[in-house]
Amino acid sequence: MKIFAISDLHLSTTASKPMDVFGGNWVGYEKKIQDDWQSKVTEDDIVLIGGDISWAMKIDDAKEDLLSIAHLKGKKVLIKGNHDYWWSGIGKVRDILPENFYALQNDSIKFGNVVICGSRCWSTPGSPDFNEQDQKIYNRERERLLLSLKNARTLLNEGDKLIALVHYPPFNVRREDSFFTQLFEEYGVCAVVYGHLHGKDVRADKIVVKNGVKYYLTSCDQVDNKLTEITL
């Protein structure tokens, strides 16, 4: 079993919000992702999708976007992004998921000897324009991530590996410690998958190792529309 990741698919089967207006990396990006996906992934593998999955506003429309990638190989694990407005409650989301799709919200799931937990997270102190309202959300998201990690701990056995799937970068551009990075270290997370960052001016390495934890940036336009293999 291999583990791959990609994020920020921004699918728009019904929303009609083409991404190619944002530049060359988005021209034909969905086919590029699917071609790379099918060339790498087997049915026994896991693909982590780090949020901003669909532009849909309603859950039935989001279902159409999920169906557009349902034929792709492997088991898909999803987390909510800041643009997933259709994600109105975890029960409703799970009700519409196609086969081999799994959604995380403050909880976790286990495949073999790998446990995957997830939460959306938020901007961290020291990020541009971080304000008082951001601080409130940041504090709340810390508690949600903590719920996810506590749930994951109940699934872990000796020798198991723990991955955190989030949407926002868990640190600022200077990679300073945050509530999120502290929790990852405290709970023994091996790897963190995140997205959210876009554009040619992004100053972020695709893989960062910080205090023993591997952090993977997987926004599709930042990884040339190719899945990233997560190594533990």
PDB file of C-alpha atoms in Angstrom:
ATOM      1  CA  MET A   1       0.000   0.000   0.000  1.00  0.00           C
ATOM      2  CA  LYS A   2       1.354   3.395  -1.054  1.00  0.00           C
ATOM      3  CA  ILE A   3       0.055   6.782   0.024  1.00  0.00           C
ATOM      4  CA  PHE A   4      -0.253   9.735  -2.339  1.00  0.00           C
ATOM      5  CA  ALA A   5      -1.603  13.248  -1.891  1.00  0.00           C
ATOM      6  CA  ILE A   6      -2.904  16.198  -3.861  1.00  0.00           C
ATOM      7  CA  SER A   7      -5.104  19.137  -2.902  1.00  0.00           C
ATOM      8  CA  ASP A   8      -7.128  22.077  -4.187  1.00  0.00           C
ATOM      9  CA  LEU A   9      -8.744  20.331  -7.146  1.00  0.00           C
ATOM     10  CA  HIS A  10     -11.367  23.122  -7.395  1.00  0.00           C
ATOM     11  CA  LEU A  11     -13.684  20.965  -9.496  1.00  0.00           C
ATOM     12  CA  SER A  12     -16.610  22.723 -11.160  1.00  0.00           C
ATOM     13  CA  THR A  13     -18.789  20.212 -12.991  1.00  0.00           C
ATOM     14  CA  THR A  14     -21.889  22.289 -12.252  1.00  0.00           C
ATOM     15  CA  ALA A  15     -20.471  25.529 -10.850  1.00  0.00           C
ATOM     16  CA  SER A  16     -18.902  26.605 -14.164  1.00  0.00           C
ATOM     17  CA  LYS A  17     -15.850  28.270 -12.581  1.00  0.00           C
ATOM     18  CA  PRO A  18     -12.971  27.388 -14.895  1.00  0.00           C
ATOM     19  CA  MET A  19      -9.550  27.599 -13.270  1.00  0.00           C
ATOM     20  CA  ASP A  20      -7.567  28.406 -16.418  1.00  0.00           C
ATOM     21  CA  VAL A  21      -8.228  32.114 -15.832  1.00  0.00           C
ATOM     22  CA  PHE A  22      -5.572  31.841 -13.098  1.00  0.00           C
ATOM     23  CA  GLY A  23      -2.751  30.981 -15.471  1.00  0.00           C
ATOM     24  CA  GLY A  24      -1.024  28.322 -17.522  1.00  0.00           C
ATOM     25  CA  ASN A  25      -0.707  25.720 -14.754  1.00  0.00           C
ATOM     26  CA  TRP A  26      -4.488  25.453 -14.720  1.00  0.00           C
ATOM     27  CA  VAL A  27      -4.960  24.838 -18.454  1.00  0.00           C
ATOM     28  CA  GLY A  28      -6.162  21.259 -18.825  1.00  0.00           C
ATOM     29  CA  TYR A  29      -5.139  20.561 -15.240  1.00  0.00           C
ATOM     30  CA  GLU A  30      -7.911  18.055 -14.473  1.00  0.00           C
ATOM     31  CA  LYS A  31      -6.820  15.698 -17.256  1.00  0.00           C
ATOM     32  CA  LYS A  32      -3.174  16.065 -16.211  1.00  0.00           C
ATOM     33  CA  ILE A  33      -4.074  15.092 -12.658  1.00  0.00           C
ATOM     34  CA  GLN A  34      -6.154  12.136 -13.776  1.00  0.00           C
ATOM     35  CA  ASP A  35      -3.497  10.837 -16.180  1.00  0.00           C
ATOM     36  CA  ASP A  36      -0.790  11.043 -13.518  1.00  0.00           C
ATOM     37  CA  TRP A  37      -3.117   9.531 -10.896  1.00  0.00           C
ATOM     38  CA  GLN A  38      -3.957   6.513 -13.037  1.00  0.00           C
ATOM     39  CA  SER A  39      -0.299   5.933 -13.917  1.00  0.00           C
ATOM     40  CA  LYS A  40       0.806   5.817 -10.260  1.00  0.00           C
ATOM     41  CA  VAL A  41      -2.014   4.534  -8.102  1.00  0.00           C
ATOM     42  CA  THR A  42      -3.307   0.993  -7.622  1.00  0.00           C
ATOM     43  CA  GLU A  43      -6.613  -0.011  -6.066  1.00  0.00           C
ATOM     44  CA  ASP A  44      -4.790  -0.857  -2.827  1.00  0.00           C
ATOM     45  CA  ASP A  45      -3.293   2.633  -2.487  1.00  0.00           C
ATOM     46  CA  ILE A  46      -4.552   5.696  -0.602  1.00  0.00           C
ATOM     47  CA  VAL A  47      -4.936   9.191  -2.086  1.00  0.00           C
ATOM     48  CA  LEU A  48      -5.260  12.083   0.360  1.00  0.00           C
ATOM     49  CA  ILE A  49      -7.093  15.181  -0.922  1.00  0.00           C
ATOM     50  CA  GLY A  50      -6.353  18.234   1.179  1.00  0.00           C
ATOM     51  CA  GLY A  51      -9.459  20.356   0.741  1.00  0.00           C
ATOM     52  CA  ASP A  52     -10.915  22.847  -1.741  1.00  0.00           C
ATOM     53  CA  ILE A  53     -12.312  19.914  -3.645  1.00  0.00           C
ATOM     54  CA  SER A  54     -15.323  21.516  -5.319  1.00  0.00           C
ATOM     55  CA  TRP A  55     -16.591  25.008  -6.162  1.00  0.00           C
ATOM     56  CA  ALA A  56     -20.163  23.784  -5.603  1.00  0.00           C
ATOM     57  CA  MET A  57     -22.377  25.684  -3.189  1.00  0.00           C
ATOM     58  CA  LYS A  58     -24.823  22.811  -2.656  1.00  0.00           C
ATOM     59  CA  ILE A  59     -24.030  19.283  -1.619  1.00  0.00           C
ATOM     60  CA  ASP A  60     -25.882  17.662  -4.550  1.00  0.00           C
ATOM     61  CA  ASP A  61     -23.727  19.654  -6.972  1.00  0.00           C
ATOM     62  CA  ALA A  62     -20.586  18.646  -5.109  1.00  0.00           C
ATOM     63  CA  LYS A  63     -21.645  15.022  -5.534  1.00  0.00           C
ATOM     64  CA  GLU A  64     -21.320  15.476  -9.299  1.00  0.00           C
ATOM     65  CA  ASP A  65     -17.750  16.699  -8.841  1.00  0.00           C
ATOM     66  CA  LEU A  66     -16.902  13.727  -6.635  1.00  0.00           C
ATOM     67  CA  LEU A  67     -18.376  11.371  -9.218  1.00  0.00           C
ATOM     68  CA  SER A  68     -16.091  12.926 -11.835  1.00  0.00           C
ATOM     69  CA  ILE A  69     -13.085  11.427 -10.012  1.00  0.00           C
ATOM     70  CA  ALA A  70     -14.803   8.347  -8.589  1.00  0.00           C
ATOM     71  CA  HIS A  71     -13.430   6.152 -11.382  1.00  0.00           C
ATOM     72  CA  LEU A  72      -9.840   6.931 -10.396  1.00  0.00           C
ATOM     73  CA  LYS A  73      -7.911   4.197  -8.621  1.00  0.00           C
ATOM     74  CA  GLY A  74      -7.402   3.872  -4.902  1.00  0.00           C
ATOM     75  CA  LYS A  75      -9.190   4.914  -1.745  1.00  0.00           C
ATOM     76  CA  LYS A  76      -9.722   8.668  -1.441  1.00  0.00           C
ATOM     77  CA  VAL A  77      -9.591  10.488   1.899  1.00  0.00           C
ATOM     78  CA  LEU A  78     -10.959  14.040   1.960  1.00  0.00           C
ATOM     79  CA  ILE A  79     -10.667  17.025   4.255  1.00  0.00           C
ATOM     80  CA  LYS A  80     -12.631  20.283   4.086  1.00  0.00           C
ATOM     81  CA  GLY A  81     -11.036  23.394   2.590  1.00  0.00           C
ATOM     82  CA  ASN A  82     -11.988  27.035   2.986  1.00  0.00           C
ATOM     83  CA  HIS A  83     -13.830  27.029  -0.372  1.00  0.00           C
ATOM     84  CA  ASP A  84     -15.806  23.837   0.237  1.00  0.00           C
ATOM     85  CA  TYR A  85     -19.023  25.731   0.980  1.00  0.00           C
ATOM     86  CA  TRP A  86     -21.075  22.649   0.100  1.00  0.00           C
ATOM     87  CA  TRP A  87     -19.595  20.772   3.101  1.00  0.00           C
ATOM     88  CA  SER A  88     -22.564  21.413   5.397  1.00  0.00           C
ATOM     89  CA  GLY A  89     -22.053  18.666   7.964  1.00  0.00           C
ATOM     90  CA  ILE A  90     -20.043  15.479   8.113  1.00  0.00           C
ATOM     91  CA  GLY A  91     -23.099  13.215   8.185  1.00  0.00           C
ATOM     92  CA  LYS A  92     -24.526  14.734   5.007  1.00  0.00           C
ATOM     93  CA  VAL A  93     -21.125  14.611   3.333  1.00  0.00           C
ATOM     94  CA  ARG A  94     -20.637  10.942   4.114  1.00  0.00           C
ATOM     95  CA  ASP A  95     -24.128  10.163   2.833  1.00  0.00           C
ATOM     96  CA  ILE A  96     -23.270  11.342  -0.686  1.00  0.00           C
ATOM     97  CA  LEU A  97     -19.758   9.920  -0.978  1.00  0.00           C
ATOM     98  CA  PRO A  98     -19.149   7.419  -3.776  1.00  0.00           C
ATOM     99  CA  GLU A  99     -17.554   4.050  -3.027  1.00  0.00           C
ATOM    100  CA  ASN A 100     -13.967   4.224  -1.719  1.00  0.00           C
ATOM    101  CA  PHE A 101     -14.337   7.852  -0.566  1.00  0.00           C
ATOM    102  CA  TYR A 102     -13.825   8.770   3.085  1.00  0.00           C
ATOM    103  CA  ALA A 103     -14.306  12.194   4.673  1.00  0.00           C
ATOM    104  CA  LEU A 104     -12.557  13.344   7.846  1.00  0.00           C
ATOM    105  CA  GLN A 105     -13.788  16.003  10.224  1.00  0.00           C
ATOM    106  CA  ASN A 106     -12.085  16.151  13.613  1.00  0.00           C
ATOM    107  CA  ASP A 107     -11.601  12.383  13.536  1.00  0.00           C
ATOM    108  CA  SER A 108      -9.458   9.699  11.922  1.00  0.00           C
ATOM    109  CA  ILE A 109      -9.380   6.506   9.879  1.00  0.00           C
ATOM    110  CA  LYS A 110      -7.010   3.537   9.724  1.00  0.00           C
ATOM    111  CA  PHE A 111      -5.693   1.597   6.733  1.00  0.00           C
ATOM    112  CA  GLY A 112      -3.286  -1.224   7.567  1.00  0.00           C
ATOM    113  CA  ASN A 113      -0.632   0.241   9.858  1.00  0.00           C
ATOM    114  CA  VAL A 114      -1.352   3.865   8.892  1.00  0.00           C
ATOM    115  CA  VAL A 115      -3.745   6.158  10.733  1.00  0.00           C
ATOM    116  CA  ILE A 116      -4.895   9.349   9.014  1.00  0.00           C
ATOM    117  CA  CYS A 117      -6.455  12.179  10.990  1.00  0.00           C
ATOM    118  CA  GLY A 118      -7.642  15.517   9.727  1.00  0.00           C
ATOM    119  CA  SER A 119      -8.935  19.012  10.326  1.00  0.00           C
ATOM    120  CA  ARG A 120      -9.098  22.186   8.234  1.00  0.00           C
ATOM    121  CA  CYS A 121      -6.821  24.369  10.449  1.00  0.00           C
ATOM    122  CA  TRP A 122      -6.364  28.094   9.716  1.00  0.00           C
ATOM    123  CA  SER A 123      -3.833  30.864   9.134  1.00  0.00           C
ATOM    124  CA  THR A 124      -1.243  31.090  11.887  1.00  0.00           C
ATOM    125  CA  PRO A 125       0.153  34.097  13.807  1.00  0.00           C
ATOM    126  CA  GLY A 126       2.775  35.915  11.769  1.00  0.00           C
ATOM    127  CA  SER A 127       0.892  35.326   8.499  1.00  0.00           C
ATOM    128  CA  PRO A 128       0.077  38.422   6.401  1.00  0.00           C
ATOM    129  CA  ASP A 129      -2.931  40.396   7.690  1.00  0.00           C
ATOM    130  CA  PHE A 130      -3.474  38.003  10.612  1.00  0.00           C
ATOM    131  CA  ASN A 131      -5.993  39.788  12.847  1.00  0.00           C
ATOM    132  CA  GLU A 132      -8.095  39.393  15.964  1.00  0.00           C
ATOM    133  CA  GLN A 133     -10.800  37.418  14.149  1.00  0.00           C
ATOM    134  CA  ASP A 134      -8.156  35.101  12.721  1.00  0.00           C
ATOM    135  CA  GLN A 135      -6.871  34.535  16.253  1.00  0.00           C
ATOM    136  CA  LYS A 136     -10.323  33.397  17.385  1.00  0.00           C
ATOM    137  CA  ILE A 137     -10.655  30.958  14.491  1.00  0.00           C
ATOM    138  CA  TYR A 138      -7.076  29.768  14.986  1.00  0.00           C
ATOM    139  CA  ASN A 139      -7.837  28.976  18.643  1.00  0.00           C
ATOM    140  CA  ARG A 140     -10.988  27.117  17.656  1.00  0.00           C
ATOM    141  CA  GLU A 141      -9.208  25.152  14.947  1.00  0.00           C
ATOM    142  CA  ARG A 142      -6.580  24.088  17.469  1.00  0.00           C
ATOM    143  CA  GLU A 143      -9.327  22.396  19.491  1.00  0.00           C
ATOM    144  CA  ARG A 144     -10.677  20.681  16.388  1.00  0.00           C
ATOM    145  CA  LEU A 145      -7.253  19.377  15.447  1.00  0.00           C
ATOM    146  CA  LEU A 146      -6.800  18.178  19.011  1.00  0.00           C
ATOM    147  CA  LEU A 147     -10.051  16.197  18.740  1.00  0.00           C
ATOM    148  CA  SER A 148      -8.755  14.582  15.568  1.00  0.00           C
ATOM    149  CA  LEU A 149      -5.432  13.646  17.121  1.00  0.00           C
ATOM    150  CA  LYS A 150      -7.056  12.263  20.258  1.00  0.00           C
ATOM    151  CA  ASN A 151      -9.315  10.121  18.083  1.00  0.00           C
ATOM    152  CA  ALA A 152      -6.320   8.913  16.100  1.00  0.00           C
ATOM    153  CA  ARG A 153      -4.539   7.891  19.287  1.00  0.00           C
ATOM    154  CA  THR A 154      -7.337   5.404  20.009  1.00  0.00           C
ATOM    155  CA  LEU A 155      -6.598   3.641  16.694  1.00  0.00           C
ATOM    156  CA  LEU A 156      -2.811   3.523  16.965  1.00  0.00           C
ATOM    157  CA  ASN A 157      -0.976   0.333  17.819  1.00  0.00           C
ATOM    158  CA  GLU A 158       2.745  -0.121  18.335  1.00  0.00           C
ATOM    159  CA  GLY A 159       4.585   0.446  15.060  1.00  0.00           C
ATOM    160  CA  ASP A 160       1.723   2.292  13.363  1.00  0.00           C
ATOM    161  CA  LYS A 161       2.346   5.569  11.521  1.00  0.00           C
ATOM    162  CA  LEU A 162       0.250   8.726  11.903  1.00  0.00           C
ATOM    163  CA  ILE A 163      -0.459  11.202   9.086  1.00  0.00           C
ATOM    164  CA  ALA A 164      -2.292  14.516   9.486  1.00  0.00           C
ATOM    165  CA  LEU A 165      -4.320  15.801   6.533  1.00  0.00           C
ATOM    166  CA  VAL A 166      -5.078  19.533   6.782  1.00  0.00           C
ATOM    167  CA  HIS A 167      -5.894  22.324   4.364  1.00  0.00           C
ATOM    168  CA  TYR A 168      -4.054  25.424   5.595  1.00  0.00           C
ATOM    169  CA  PRO A 169      -0.275  25.591   5.974  1.00  0.00           C
ATOM    170  CA  PRO A 170       0.348  24.806   9.659  1.00  0.00           C
ATOM    171  CA  PHE A 171       3.025  27.515   9.953  1.00  0.00           C
ATOM    172  CA  ASN A 172       3.738  30.969   8.553  1.00  0.00           C
ATOM    173  CA  VAL A 173       6.272  31.768   5.816  1.00  0.00           C
ATOM    174  CA  ARG A 174       9.059  31.794   8.399  1.00  0.00           C
ATOM    175  CA  ARG A 175       7.989  28.280   9.498  1.00  0.00           C
ATOM    176  CA  GLU A 176       7.618  29.388  13.076  1.00  0.00           C
ATOM    177  CA  ASP A 177       6.040  27.068  15.612  1.00  0.00           C
ATOM    178  CA  SER A 178       2.270  27.197  15.940  1.00  0.00           C
ATOM    179  CA  PHE A 179      -0.423  25.446  17.968  1.00  0.00           C
ATOM    180  CA  PHE A 180      -0.681  23.040  15.038  1.00  0.00           C
ATOM    181  CA  THR A 181       2.995  22.122  14.737  1.00  0.00           C
ATOM    182  CA  GLN A 182       3.205  21.705  18.501  1.00  0.00           C
ATOM    183  CA  LEU A 183       0.318  19.238  18.450  1.00  0.00           C
ATOM    184  CA  PHE A 184       1.819  17.291  15.559  1.00  0.00           C
ATOM    185  CA  GLU A 185       5.033  16.865  17.501  1.00  0.00           C
ATOM    186  CA  GLU A 186       3.269  16.039  20.764  1.00  0.00           C
ATOM    187  CA  TYR A 187       1.159  13.300  19.160  1.00  0.00           C
ATOM    188  CA  GLY A 188       3.943  11.760  17.100  1.00  0.00           C
ATOM    189  CA  VAL A 189       2.707  12.688  13.624  1.00  0.00           C
ATOM    190  CA  CYS A 190       5.124  11.447  10.940  1.00  0.00           C
ATOM    191  CA  ALA A 191       3.858  13.481   8.003  1.00  0.00           C
ATOM    192  CA  VAL A 192       1.516  16.415   7.407  1.00  0.00           C
ATOM    193  CA  VAL A 193      -0.221  17.050   4.074  1.00  0.00           C
ATOM    194  CA  TYR A 194      -1.520  20.551   3.324  1.00  0.00           C
ATOM    195  CA  GLY A 195      -2.491  22.798   0.409  1.00  0.00           C
ATOM    196  CA  HIS A 196      -4.242  26.187   0.108  1.00  0.00           C
ATOM    197  CA  LEU A 197      -1.244  28.015  -1.388  1.00  0.00           C
ATOM    198  CA  HIS A 198      -1.490  28.998  -5.057  1.00  0.00           C
ATOM    199  CA  GLY A 199       0.214  31.053  -7.709  1.00  0.00           C
ATOM    200  CA  LYS A 200       3.642  31.613  -9.177  1.00  0.00           C
ATOM    201  CA  ASP A 201       4.728  33.826  -6.280  1.00  0.00           C
ATOM    202  CA  VAL A 202       4.330  31.172  -3.579  1.00  0.00           C
ATOM    203  CA  ARG A 203       7.540  30.919  -1.589  1.00  0.00           C
ATOM    204  CA  ALA A 204       7.282  27.477  -0.063  1.00  0.00           C
ATOM    205  CA  ASP A 205       9.243  24.273  -0.426  1.00  0.00           C
ATOM    206  CA  LYS A 206       7.286  21.221  -1.505  1.00  0.00           C
ATOM    207  CA  ILE A 207       8.725  19.195   1.381  1.00  0.00           C
ATOM    208  CA  VAL A 208       9.903  20.604   4.697  1.00  0.00           C
ATOM    209  CA  VAL A 209      11.228  18.638   7.661  1.00  0.00           C
ATOM    210  CA  LYS A 210      10.659  20.492  10.927  1.00  0.00           C
ATOM    211  CA  ASN A 211      11.473  18.918  14.291  1.00  0.00           C
ATOM    212  CA  GLY A 212      11.263  15.449  12.796  1.00  0.00           C
ATOM    213  CA  VAL A 213       7.913  15.948  11.030  1.00  0.00           C
ATOM    214  CA  LYS A 214       7.661  15.950   7.217  1.00  0.00           C
ATOM    215  CA  TYR A 215       5.391  18.644   5.774  1.00  0.00           C
ATOM    216  CA  TYR A 216       4.141  18.188   2.202  1.00  0.00           C
ATOM    217  CA  LEU A 217       2.696  21.068   0.158  1.00  0.00           C
ATOM    218  CA  THR A 218       0.344  19.437  -2.368  1.00  0.00           C
ATOM    219  CA  SER A 219      -1.679  22.252  -4.016  1.00  0.00           C
ATOM    220  CA  CYS A 220      -2.073  20.908  -7.538  1.00  0.00           C
ATOM    221  CA  ASP A 221      -0.686  23.985  -9.310  1.00  0.00           C
ATOM    222  CA  GLN A 222       2.390  23.881  -7.048  1.00  0.00           C
ATOM    223  CA  VAL A 223       3.197  20.230  -7.821  1.00  0.00           C
ATOM    224  CA  ASP A 224       2.680  20.415 -11.598  1.00  0.00           C
ATOM    225  CA  ASN A 225      -0.685  18.634 -11.298  1.00  0.00           C
ATOM    226  CA  LYS A 226       0.966  15.424 -10.128  1.00  0.00           C
ATOM    227  CA  LEU A 227       0.331  13.320  -7.054  1.00  0.00           C
ATOM    228  CA  THR A 228       2.995  13.415  -4.351  1.00  0.00           C
ATOM    229  CA  GLU A 229       3.997  10.126  -2.747  1.00  0.00           C
ATOM    230  CA  ILE A 230       4.086  10.367   1.043  1.00  0.00           C
ATOM    231  CA  THR A 231       6.995   8.491   2.595  1.00  0.00           C
ATOM    232  CA  LEU A 232       6.964   7.514   6.262  1.00  0.00           C
TER     233      LEU A 232
END
